[in-house]
Every structure is written in structure tokens, then in C-alpha cells.
Amino acid sequence: MEVIIKESYDQISLLAAQIIADLVHHRPRASLGLATGSTPLGAYRELIRMHREEGLDFSQIVTFNLDEYVGLAEDNDQSYHYFMWENLFKHINIIPANVHIPDGNAKDLEEACEHYEMEIDDHGGVDVQLLGIGSNGHIAFNEPGSSLGSRTRIKTLTQQTRRDNARFFASIDEVPKYCVTMGIGTILEARKLLLLANGASKAEAVAAALEGPITASVPASAVQLHPDVTFIIDKAAAAKLKREYHSELSRVDR
Ligand code: F6R
């Protein structure tokens, strides 16, 4: 595993965007696995800048998002569809048909989950999967206790997650009760994982994911099984790590 500790959130974002931009340059038809949440916003802003100022071309890029709420209209400003279009897609030259986000409004959600897995396969899998991490160690909506072999499926949101997310809604009653999320098994099949984390609130989860045992109690610890994973984190998020790590990409520490 490669762990890169940066001074600031901006530096994390820049490096993450550079890694993605490198892939886009070298593999114009690459599949990008994308995340929502506050963590990747800086990387998305940098990718938008690279597109506008340097002509970074997304015209053949295919994307797969990690998760979506069940029952929120795509134009609801809390849906992950809305988030992705507002914060990335509408600012770059991606073809809408190449964007994939789990469908939280499908009539048959289970069938939609299976279809999502098939679409990932049909595109030859995900080349780079961007991940954030929850302070409880979740990845995507795979909360503690999720099977490490899980696939895209419907999950019930924990009361804790609903309470955490209530700040974005008029009241907790409006926070959806269910979501659709890629499973941990699905995520582990991406060819490369890029996990970003910043801030002290992530320090414990980052330490548990990187240096703790592999356990369903810390879903992010499953990335230890992956042959090509890079953590890009700031000093605050690295504060509880015990081993020694680097500040630059070495491209050899797997
Ligand atoms: C979102 C997702 C979540 C977030 C995580 C961290 O698609 O998969 O697992 O990555 O909750 O959220 P932030 O970045 O807001 O701290």
C-alpha cells in the first residue's frame, strides 16, 4: 500500500486530480469510479480547471459512482446525481450516456443493482476508484458490519448516518431510509483504489483502515486486500498512524 501524507487539503486534491488526469491522458476511454461527499470536491475543481485551461478531454471517459439514495428525484439537490452534475459533470465535456450513477428510483431496485454490476463489467471494470472514508470507517454506503464480499445492493441507512446527514435536509424525516451502494467486493475489483481523507475527524478511521486488522467492523480495512491502493491524506488525518510514510508518490510501494 502506498500512503502519501500532504500538508494541506489543496495538496491532496491536486495530487488526486493529477493521478486521474494522467489516466485520462493515457487511457482516453478509461472508467473512473467516483465518490460524492466533501472530500473529493477539491479534486473535482482541479479536474474542471485542467479541462478548461489545459484541454483535459473527458469525451470518451466513462464514470461509475459509488452510491445514491433511494427515492430522491435526480434533480433533488441532495441526490448524488445532482451533486455529481453540479460539482463535476456539467463543467467538463463528458457524454451524459457515459455517466453511471446507481438508480435509486428504479421500480425494481434489485434488478437495477444487478444491472449496475453488469454495466461495470461491460465496460471492462473500473480503472481508478476514488474513495472517501466515513469517520466510522465506512466506504461508499458500506457501514460497519457490511460483508467484505458484498456487491451493489440496497442498504438501510443507520440512524447515525441519517442523523449525520439530517443537516442537509429540512428535517430528519426527509432523510431517505435506504440507499443503493456498490459493495465492498465491487469496489475491490477496481484496478486501482485512491482513498482520500483530510481532517482530524478521519484520523481514527484512517489508522484502523491502514494499520488495524481487516474486519467488517471497519469496511475501509478491506482495501488492505487490494494490490494497488494509494491513500492520499493530510497530516491531521494521519495523526494516529504509527508506521512511517512518505510525502511523495513513489510508484513502488504497493
Ligand atoms: C460518498 C461516499 C461516502 C463518503 C464518506 C466521506 O459517495 O461514498 O462513503 O466518501 O462518507 O464523506 P465526506 O467526504 O463528506 O467526509
mmCIF file of C-alpha atoms and ligand atoms in Angstrom:
data_model
loop_
_atom_site.group_PDB
_atom_site.id
_atom_site.type_symbol
_atom_site.label_atom_id
_atom_site.label_comp_id
_atom_site.label_asym_id
_atom_site.label_seq_id
_atom_site.Cartn_x
_atom_site.Cartn_y
_atom_site.Cartn_z
ATOM 1 C CA MET A 1 0.000 0.000 0.000
ATOM 2 C CA GLU A 2 1.126 3.478 -0.725
ATOM 3 C CA VAL A 3 0.424 6.221 1.789
ATOM 4 C CA ILE A 4 1.167 9.826 0.945
ATOM 5 C CA ILE A 5 0.851 12.443 3.643
ATOM 6 C CA LYS A 6 0.393 16.019 2.463
ATOM 7 C CA GLU A 7 0.392 19.313 4.319
ATOM 8 C CA SER A 8 -2.981 20.523 3.140
ATOM 9 C CA TYR A 9 -6.308 19.598 1.625
ATOM 10 C CA ASP A 10 -5.358 21.531 -1.524
ATOM 11 C CA GLN A 11 -2.258 19.370 -1.972
ATOM 12 C CA ILE A 12 -4.306 16.195 -1.557
ATOM 13 C CA SER A 13 -6.777 17.431 -4.141
ATOM 14 C CA LEU A 14 -4.049 18.413 -6.576
ATOM 15 C CA LEU A 15 -2.302 15.058 -6.397
ATOM 16 C CA ALA A 16 -5.552 13.113 -6.723
ATOM 17 C CA ALA A 17 -6.521 15.198 -9.758
ATOM 18 C CA GLN A 18 -3.062 14.666 -11.304
ATOM 19 C CA ILE A 19 -3.339 10.888 -10.928
ATOM 20 C CA ILE A 20 -6.774 10.926 -12.564
ATOM 21 C CA ALA A 21 -5.613 13.319 -15.298
ATOM 22 C CA ASP A 22 -2.642 11.023 -16.058
ATOM 23 C CA LEU A 23 -5.048 8.146 -16.539
ATOM 24 C CA VAL A 24 -7.351 10.243 -18.732
ATOM 25 C CA HIS A 25 -4.341 11.230 -20.902
ATOM 26 C CA HIS A 26 -3.012 7.693 -21.240
ATOM 27 C CA ARG A 27 -6.314 5.897 -21.483
ATOM 28 C CA PRO A 28 -8.871 8.233 -23.056
ATOM 29 C CA ARG A 29 -11.610 5.588 -22.706
ATOM 30 C CA ALA A 30 -10.872 4.863 -19.048
ATOM 31 C CA SER A 31 -13.585 4.064 -16.493
ATOM 32 C CA LEU A 32 -13.437 6.305 -13.443
ATOM 33 C CA GLY A 33 -15.090 5.305 -10.200
ATOM 34 C CA LEU A 34 -16.283 8.454 -8.452
ATOM 35 C CA ALA A 35 -17.448 9.430 -4.982
ATOM 36 C CA THR A 36 -19.598 12.211 -3.565
ATOM 37 C CA GLY A 37 -19.126 13.971 -0.216
ATOM 38 C CA SER A 38 -16.915 16.885 0.710
ATOM 39 C CA THR A 39 -13.561 15.111 0.331
ATOM 40 C CA PRO A 40 -13.309 14.820 -3.489
ATOM 41 C CA LEU A 41 -14.626 18.342 -4.179
ATOM 42 C CA GLY A 42 -11.142 19.878 -4.407
ATOM 43 C CA ALA A 43 -10.003 17.192 -6.859
ATOM 44 C CA TYR A 44 -13.121 17.773 -8.968
ATOM 45 C CA ARG A 45 -12.432 21.533 -9.002
ATOM 46 C CA GLU A 46 -8.888 20.868 -10.193
ATOM 47 C CA LEU A 47 -10.086 18.478 -12.924
ATOM 48 C CA ILE A 48 -12.519 21.162 -14.100
ATOM 49 C CA ARG A 49 -9.649 23.661 -14.211
ATOM 50 C CA MET A 50 -7.500 21.200 -16.181
ATOM 51 C CA HIS A 51 -10.345 20.708 -18.630
ATOM 52 C CA ARG A 52 -10.905 24.454 -19.090
ATOM 53 C CA GLU A 53 -7.304 25.633 -19.121
ATOM 54 C CA GLU A 54 -5.374 22.633 -20.401
ATOM 55 C CA GLY A 55 -7.966 20.908 -22.540
ATOM 56 C CA LEU A 56 -8.162 17.724 -20.456
ATOM 57 C CA ASP A 57 -10.537 15.665 -22.568
ATOM 58 C CA PHE A 58 -13.305 13.610 -20.980
ATOM 59 C CA SER A 59 -15.184 12.966 -24.207
ATOM 60 C CA GLN A 60 -14.627 9.203 -24.113
ATOM 61 C CA ILE A 61 -14.363 8.749 -20.347
ATOM 62 C CA VAL A 62 -16.909 6.511 -18.623
ATOM 63 C CA THR A 63 -17.813 7.017 -14.958
ATOM 64 C CA PHE A 64 -19.390 4.885 -12.255
ATOM 65 C CA ASN A 65 -20.458 6.442 -8.976
ATOM 66 C CA LEU A 66 -20.386 4.582 -5.713
ATOM 67 C CA ASP A 67 -23.829 5.223 -4.354
ATOM 68 C CA GLU A 68 -27.181 7.004 -4.356
ATOM 69 C CA TYR A 69 -30.134 7.496 -2.022
ATOM 70 C CA VAL A 70 -33.326 5.560 -2.695
ATOM 71 C CA GLY A 71 -36.372 7.655 -3.552
ATOM 72 C CA LEU A 72 -34.822 11.071 -4.156
ATOM 73 C CA ALA A 73 -35.575 12.615 -7.539
ATOM 74 C CA GLU A 74 -32.434 13.087 -9.632
ATOM 75 C CA ASP A 75 -32.968 16.855 -9.551
ATOM 76 C CA ASN A 76 -33.333 16.930 -5.755
ATOM 77 C CA ASP A 77 -30.358 18.960 -4.574
ATOM 78 C CA GLN A 78 -29.474 16.234 -2.049
ATOM 79 C CA SER A 79 -29.340 13.435 -4.599
ATOM 80 C CA TYR A 80 -25.929 12.224 -5.669
ATOM 81 C CA HIS A 81 -26.993 12.652 -9.298
ATOM 82 C CA TYR A 82 -27.454 16.358 -8.611
ATOM 83 C CA PHE A 83 -24.185 16.532 -6.684
ATOM 84 C CA MET A 84 -22.168 14.991 -9.495
ATOM 85 C CA TRP A 85 -23.654 17.162 -12.243
ATOM 86 C CA GLU A 86 -23.276 20.350 -10.178
ATOM 87 C CA ASN A 87 -19.754 19.649 -8.972
ATOM 88 C CA LEU A 88 -18.161 17.955 -11.973
ATOM 89 C CA PHE A 89 -20.070 16.681 -14.969
ATOM 90 C CA LYS A 90 -21.720 19.882 -16.179
ATOM 91 C CA HIS A 91 -18.330 21.620 -16.209
ATOM 92 C CA ILE A 92 -16.474 19.074 -18.361
ATOM 93 C CA ASN A 93 -17.055 17.512 -21.782
ATOM 94 C CA ILE A 94 -18.316 14.163 -20.558
ATOM 95 C CA ILE A 95 -21.021 12.471 -22.637
ATOM 96 C CA PRO A 96 -24.136 12.058 -20.432
ATOM 97 C CA ALA A 97 -24.637 8.480 -21.680
ATOM 98 C CA ASN A 98 -21.184 7.617 -20.288
ATOM 99 C CA VAL A 99 -22.165 8.666 -16.758
ATOM 100 C CA HIS A 100 -23.388 5.872 -14.472
ATOM 101 C CA ILE A 101 -24.872 6.511 -11.040
ATOM 102 C CA PRO A 102 -26.906 3.861 -9.205
ATOM 103 C CA ASP A 103 -30.612 4.375 -9.883
ATOM 104 C CA GLY A 104 -32.343 4.969 -6.566
ATOM 105 C CA ASN A 105 -35.695 5.366 -8.307
ATOM 106 C CA ALA A 106 -35.813 2.121 -10.251
ATOM 107 C CA LYS A 107 -39.093 0.197 -9.998
ATOM 108 C CA ASP A 108 -37.126 -2.972 -9.359
ATOM 109 C CA LEU A 109 -34.161 -1.893 -7.265
ATOM 110 C CA GLU A 110 -32.634 -5.337 -7.015
ATOM 111 C CA GLU A 111 -32.666 -5.748 -10.755
ATOM 112 C CA ALA A 112 -31.158 -2.257 -11.095
ATOM 113 C CA CYS A 113 -28.317 -3.267 -8.751
ATOM 114 C CA GLU A 114 -27.554 -6.362 -10.826
ATOM 115 C CA HIS A 115 -27.705 -4.255 -13.975
ATOM 116 C CA TYR A 116 -25.221 -1.782 -12.479
ATOM 117 C CA GLU A 117 -22.735 -4.580 -11.843
ATOM 118 C CA MET A 118 -23.216 -5.783 -15.410
ATOM 119 C CA GLU A 119 -22.597 -2.309 -16.790
ATOM 120 C CA ILE A 120 -19.321 -2.085 -14.870
ATOM 121 C CA ASP A 121 -18.313 -5.469 -16.324
ATOM 122 C CA ASP A 122 -19.408 -4.497 -19.832
ATOM 123 C CA HIS A 123 -17.057 -1.523 -19.675
ATOM 124 C CA GLY A 124 -14.170 -3.748 -18.632
ATOM 125 C CA GLY A 125 -14.246 -2.779 -14.942
ATOM 126 C CA VAL A 126 -13.230 0.416 -13.162
ATOM 127 C CA ASP A 127 -9.672 1.682 -13.773
ATOM 128 C CA VAL A 128 -9.356 4.027 -10.799
ATOM 129 C CA GLN A 129 -11.856 4.169 -7.957
ATOM 130 C CA LEU A 130 -11.845 7.343 -5.887
ATOM 131 C CA LEU A 131 -12.921 6.778 -2.273
ATOM 132 C CA GLY A 132 -13.626 8.900 0.764
ATOM 133 C CA ILE A 133 -13.885 7.358 4.212
ATOM 134 C CA GLY A 134 -16.502 7.861 6.912
ATOM 135 C CA SER A 135 -15.358 8.643 10.441
ATOM 136 C CA ASN A 136 -16.719 5.186 11.365
ATOM 137 C CA GLY A 137 -14.636 3.549 8.634
ATOM 138 C CA HIS A 138 -17.367 3.208 6.011
ATOM 139 C CA ILE A 139 -16.644 3.288 2.298
ATOM 140 C CA ALA A 140 -19.446 4.198 -0.088
ATOM 141 C CA PHE A 141 -22.577 3.385 1.976
ATOM 142 C CA ASN A 142 -21.000 0.180 3.303
ATOM 143 C CA GLU A 143 -21.388 0.790 7.013
ATOM 144 C CA PRO A 144 -19.590 -1.271 9.685
ATOM 145 C CA GLY A 145 -20.818 -4.836 9.522
ATOM 146 C CA SER A 146 -21.116 -4.857 5.721
ATOM 147 C CA SER A 147 -19.875 -8.032 4.096
ATOM 148 C CA LEU A 148 -16.378 -7.640 2.693
ATOM 149 C CA GLY A 149 -17.572 -9.607 -0.346
ATOM 150 C CA SER A 150 -20.718 -7.518 -0.882
ATOM 151 C CA ARG A 151 -21.895 -6.393 -4.328
ATOM 152 C CA THR A 152 -24.058 -3.449 -5.426
ATOM 153 C CA ARG A 153 -27.227 -3.665 -3.347
ATOM 154 C CA ILE A 154 -29.874 -1.843 -1.345
ATOM 155 C CA LYS A 155 -28.861 -0.930 2.190
ATOM 156 C CA THR A 156 -30.740 0.551 5.120
ATOM 157 C CA LEU A 157 -29.047 3.707 6.358
ATOM 158 C CA THR A 158 -28.052 3.568 10.006
ATOM 159 C CA GLN A 159 -29.767 6.004 12.349
ATOM 160 C CA GLN A 160 -26.325 7.565 12.909
ATOM 161 C CA THR A 161 -25.832 8.252 9.191
ATOM 162 C CA ARG A 162 -29.382 9.621 8.898
ATOM 163 C CA ARG A 163 -28.741 11.919 11.872
ATOM 164 C CA ASP A 164 -25.358 12.986 10.394
ATOM 165 C CA ASN A 165 -26.952 13.789 7.052
ATOM 166 C CA ALA A 166 -30.047 15.479 8.511
ATOM 167 C CA ARG A 167 -28.200 18.803 8.356
ATOM 168 C CA PHE A 168 -28.570 18.757 4.582
ATOM 169 C CA PHE A 169 -32.352 18.211 4.720
ATOM 170 C CA ALA A 170 -35.253 20.219 6.155
ATOM 171 C CA SER A 171 -35.698 17.582 8.869
ATOM 172 C CA ILE A 172 -34.500 14.072 9.709
ATOM 173 C CA ASP A 173 -37.816 12.693 8.402
ATOM 174 C CA GLU A 174 -36.797 13.781 4.930
ATOM 175 C CA VAL A 175 -33.509 11.876 5.002
ATOM 176 C CA PRO A 176 -34.013 8.739 2.918
ATOM 177 C CA LYS A 177 -34.072 5.463 4.823
ATOM 178 C CA TYR A 178 -32.441 3.405 2.093
ATOM 179 C CA CYS A 179 -29.640 3.727 -0.398
ATOM 180 C CA VAL A 180 -28.079 1.774 -3.239
ATOM 181 C CA THR A 181 -24.344 1.274 -2.957
ATOM 182 C CA MET A 182 -21.556 -0.567 -4.686
ATOM 183 C CA GLY A 183 -20.455 -3.372 -2.396
ATOM 184 C CA ILE A 184 -17.017 -3.787 -0.888
ATOM 185 C CA GLY A 185 -16.417 -6.716 -3.241
ATOM 186 C CA THR A 186 -17.366 -4.483 -6.180
ATOM 187 C CA ILE A 187 -15.008 -1.721 -5.028
ATOM 188 C CA LEU A 188 -12.121 -4.160 -4.569
ATOM 189 C CA GLU A 189 -12.365 -5.176 -8.230
ATOM 190 C CA ALA A 190 -11.329 -1.723 -9.462
ATOM 191 C CA ARG A 191 -7.791 -1.850 -10.845
ATOM 192 C CA LYS A 192 -6.602 0.966 -8.599
ATOM 193 C CA LEU A 193 -8.037 2.475 -5.415
ATOM 194 C CA LEU A 194 -7.370 6.068 -4.436
ATOM 195 C CA LEU A 195 -8.559 6.846 -0.923
ATOM 196 C CA LEU A 196 -8.583 10.487 0.149
ATOM 197 C CA ALA A 197 -9.017 11.748 3.689
ATOM 198 C CA ASN A 198 -8.480 15.037 5.439
ATOM 199 C CA GLY A 199 -9.081 16.404 8.902
ATOM 200 C CA ALA A 200 -8.780 15.103 12.456
ATOM 201 C CA SER A 201 -12.258 13.550 12.373
ATOM 202 C CA LYS A 202 -10.898 10.919 9.954
ATOM 203 C CA ALA A 203 -7.700 10.080 11.891
ATOM 204 C CA GLU A 204 -9.086 7.124 13.788
ATOM 205 C CA ALA A 205 -10.772 5.590 10.751
ATOM 206 C CA VAL A 206 -7.635 6.034 8.610
ATOM 207 C CA ALA A 207 -5.461 4.341 11.257
ATOM 208 C CA ALA A 208 -7.932 1.483 11.618
ATOM 209 C CA ALA A 209 -8.189 1.057 7.845
ATOM 210 C CA LEU A 210 -4.436 1.083 7.268
ATOM 211 C CA GLU A 211 -2.907 -0.425 10.357
ATOM 212 C CA GLY A 212 -5.747 -2.317 12.002
ATOM 213 C CA PRO A 213 -6.952 -5.835 11.275
ATOM 214 C CA ILE A 214 -9.087 -6.475 8.195
ATOM 215 C CA THR A 215 -12.588 -6.541 9.584
ATOM 216 C CA ALA A 216 -16.177 -5.880 8.539
ATOM 217 C CA SER A 217 -16.308 -3.581 11.575
ATOM 218 C CA VAL A 218 -14.077 -1.192 9.592
ATOM 219 C CA PRO A 219 -15.195 -1.605 5.969
ATOM 220 C CA ALA A 220 -12.299 0.526 4.683
ATOM 221 C CA SER A 221 -9.825 -2.016 6.125
ATOM 222 C CA ALA A 222 -10.819 -4.274 3.208
ATOM 223 C CA VAL A 223 -8.610 -2.148 0.945
ATOM 224 C CA GLN A 224 -5.622 -3.914 2.547
ATOM 225 C CA LEU A 225 -6.543 -6.826 0.298
ATOM 226 C CA HIS A 226 -6.114 -4.720 -2.831
ATOM 227 C CA PRO A 227 -2.820 -4.917 -4.765
ATOM 228 C CA ASP A 228 -2.805 -1.251 -5.841
ATOM 229 C CA VAL A 229 -4.144 1.183 -3.278
ATOM 230 C CA THR A 230 -2.941 4.701 -2.601
ATOM 231 C CA PHE A 231 -4.022 6.728 0.414
ATOM 232 C CA ILE A 232 -3.588 10.472 -0.002
ATOM 233 C CA ILE A 233 -4.235 12.126 3.331
ATOM 234 C CA ASP A 234 -3.355 15.260 5.243
ATOM 235 C CA LYS A 235 -1.364 15.436 8.489
ATOM 236 C CA ALA A 236 -4.481 15.701 10.642
ATOM 237 C CA ALA A 237 -5.959 12.549 9.122
ATOM 238 C CA ALA A 238 -2.564 10.827 9.513
ATOM 239 C CA ALA A 239 -2.162 11.803 13.164
ATOM 240 C CA LYS A 240 -2.988 8.357 14.570
ATOM 241 C CA LEU A 241 -0.791 6.320 12.221
ATOM 242 C CA LYS A 242 2.139 4.519 13.783
ATOM 243 C CA ARG A 243 4.233 3.386 10.816
ATOM 244 C CA GLU A 244 6.435 5.684 8.759
ATOM 245 C CA TYR A 245 5.066 7.006 5.461
ATOM 246 C CA HIS A 246 6.036 9.303 2.566
ATOM 247 C CA SER A 247 5.051 12.675 1.249
ATOM 248 C CA GLU A 248 5.580 11.893 -2.446
ATOM 249 C CA LEU A 249 4.302 9.260 -4.847
ATOM 250 C CA SER A 250 6.956 6.598 -5.074
ATOM 251 C CA ARG A 251 5.128 4.365 -7.557
ATOM 252 C CA VAL A 252 6.748 1.304 -5.997
ATOM 253 C CA ASP A 253 5.259 0.957 -2.517
ATOM 254 C CA ARG A 254 2.346 -1.301 -3.034
HETATM 255 C C1 F6R B 1 -19.911 9.085 -0.975
HETATM 256 C C2 F6R B 1 -19.321 8.027 -0.186
HETATM 257 C C3 F6R B 1 -19.071 8.171 1.286
HETATM 258 C C4 F6R B 1 -18.098 9.297 1.602
HETATM 259 C C5 F6R B 1 -17.788 9.341 3.080
HETATM 260 C C6 F6R B 1 -16.948 10.535 3.445
HETATM 261 O O1 F6R B 1 -20.097 8.685 -2.319
HETATM 262 O O2 F6R B 1 -19.055 7.030 -0.747
HETATM 263 O O3 F6R B 1 -18.565 6.958 1.775
HETATM 264 O O4 F6R B 1 -16.921 9.120 0.875
HETATM 265 O O5 F6R B 1 -18.987 9.401 3.818
HETATM 266 O O6 F6R B 1 -17.694 11.706 3.267
HETATM 267 P P1 F6R B 1 -17.015 13.122 3.279
HETATM 268 O O7 F6R B 1 -16.097 13.192 2.118
HETATM 269 O O8 F6R B 1 -18.168 14.106 3.125
HETATM 270 O O9 F6R B 1 -16.305 13.242 4.593
#
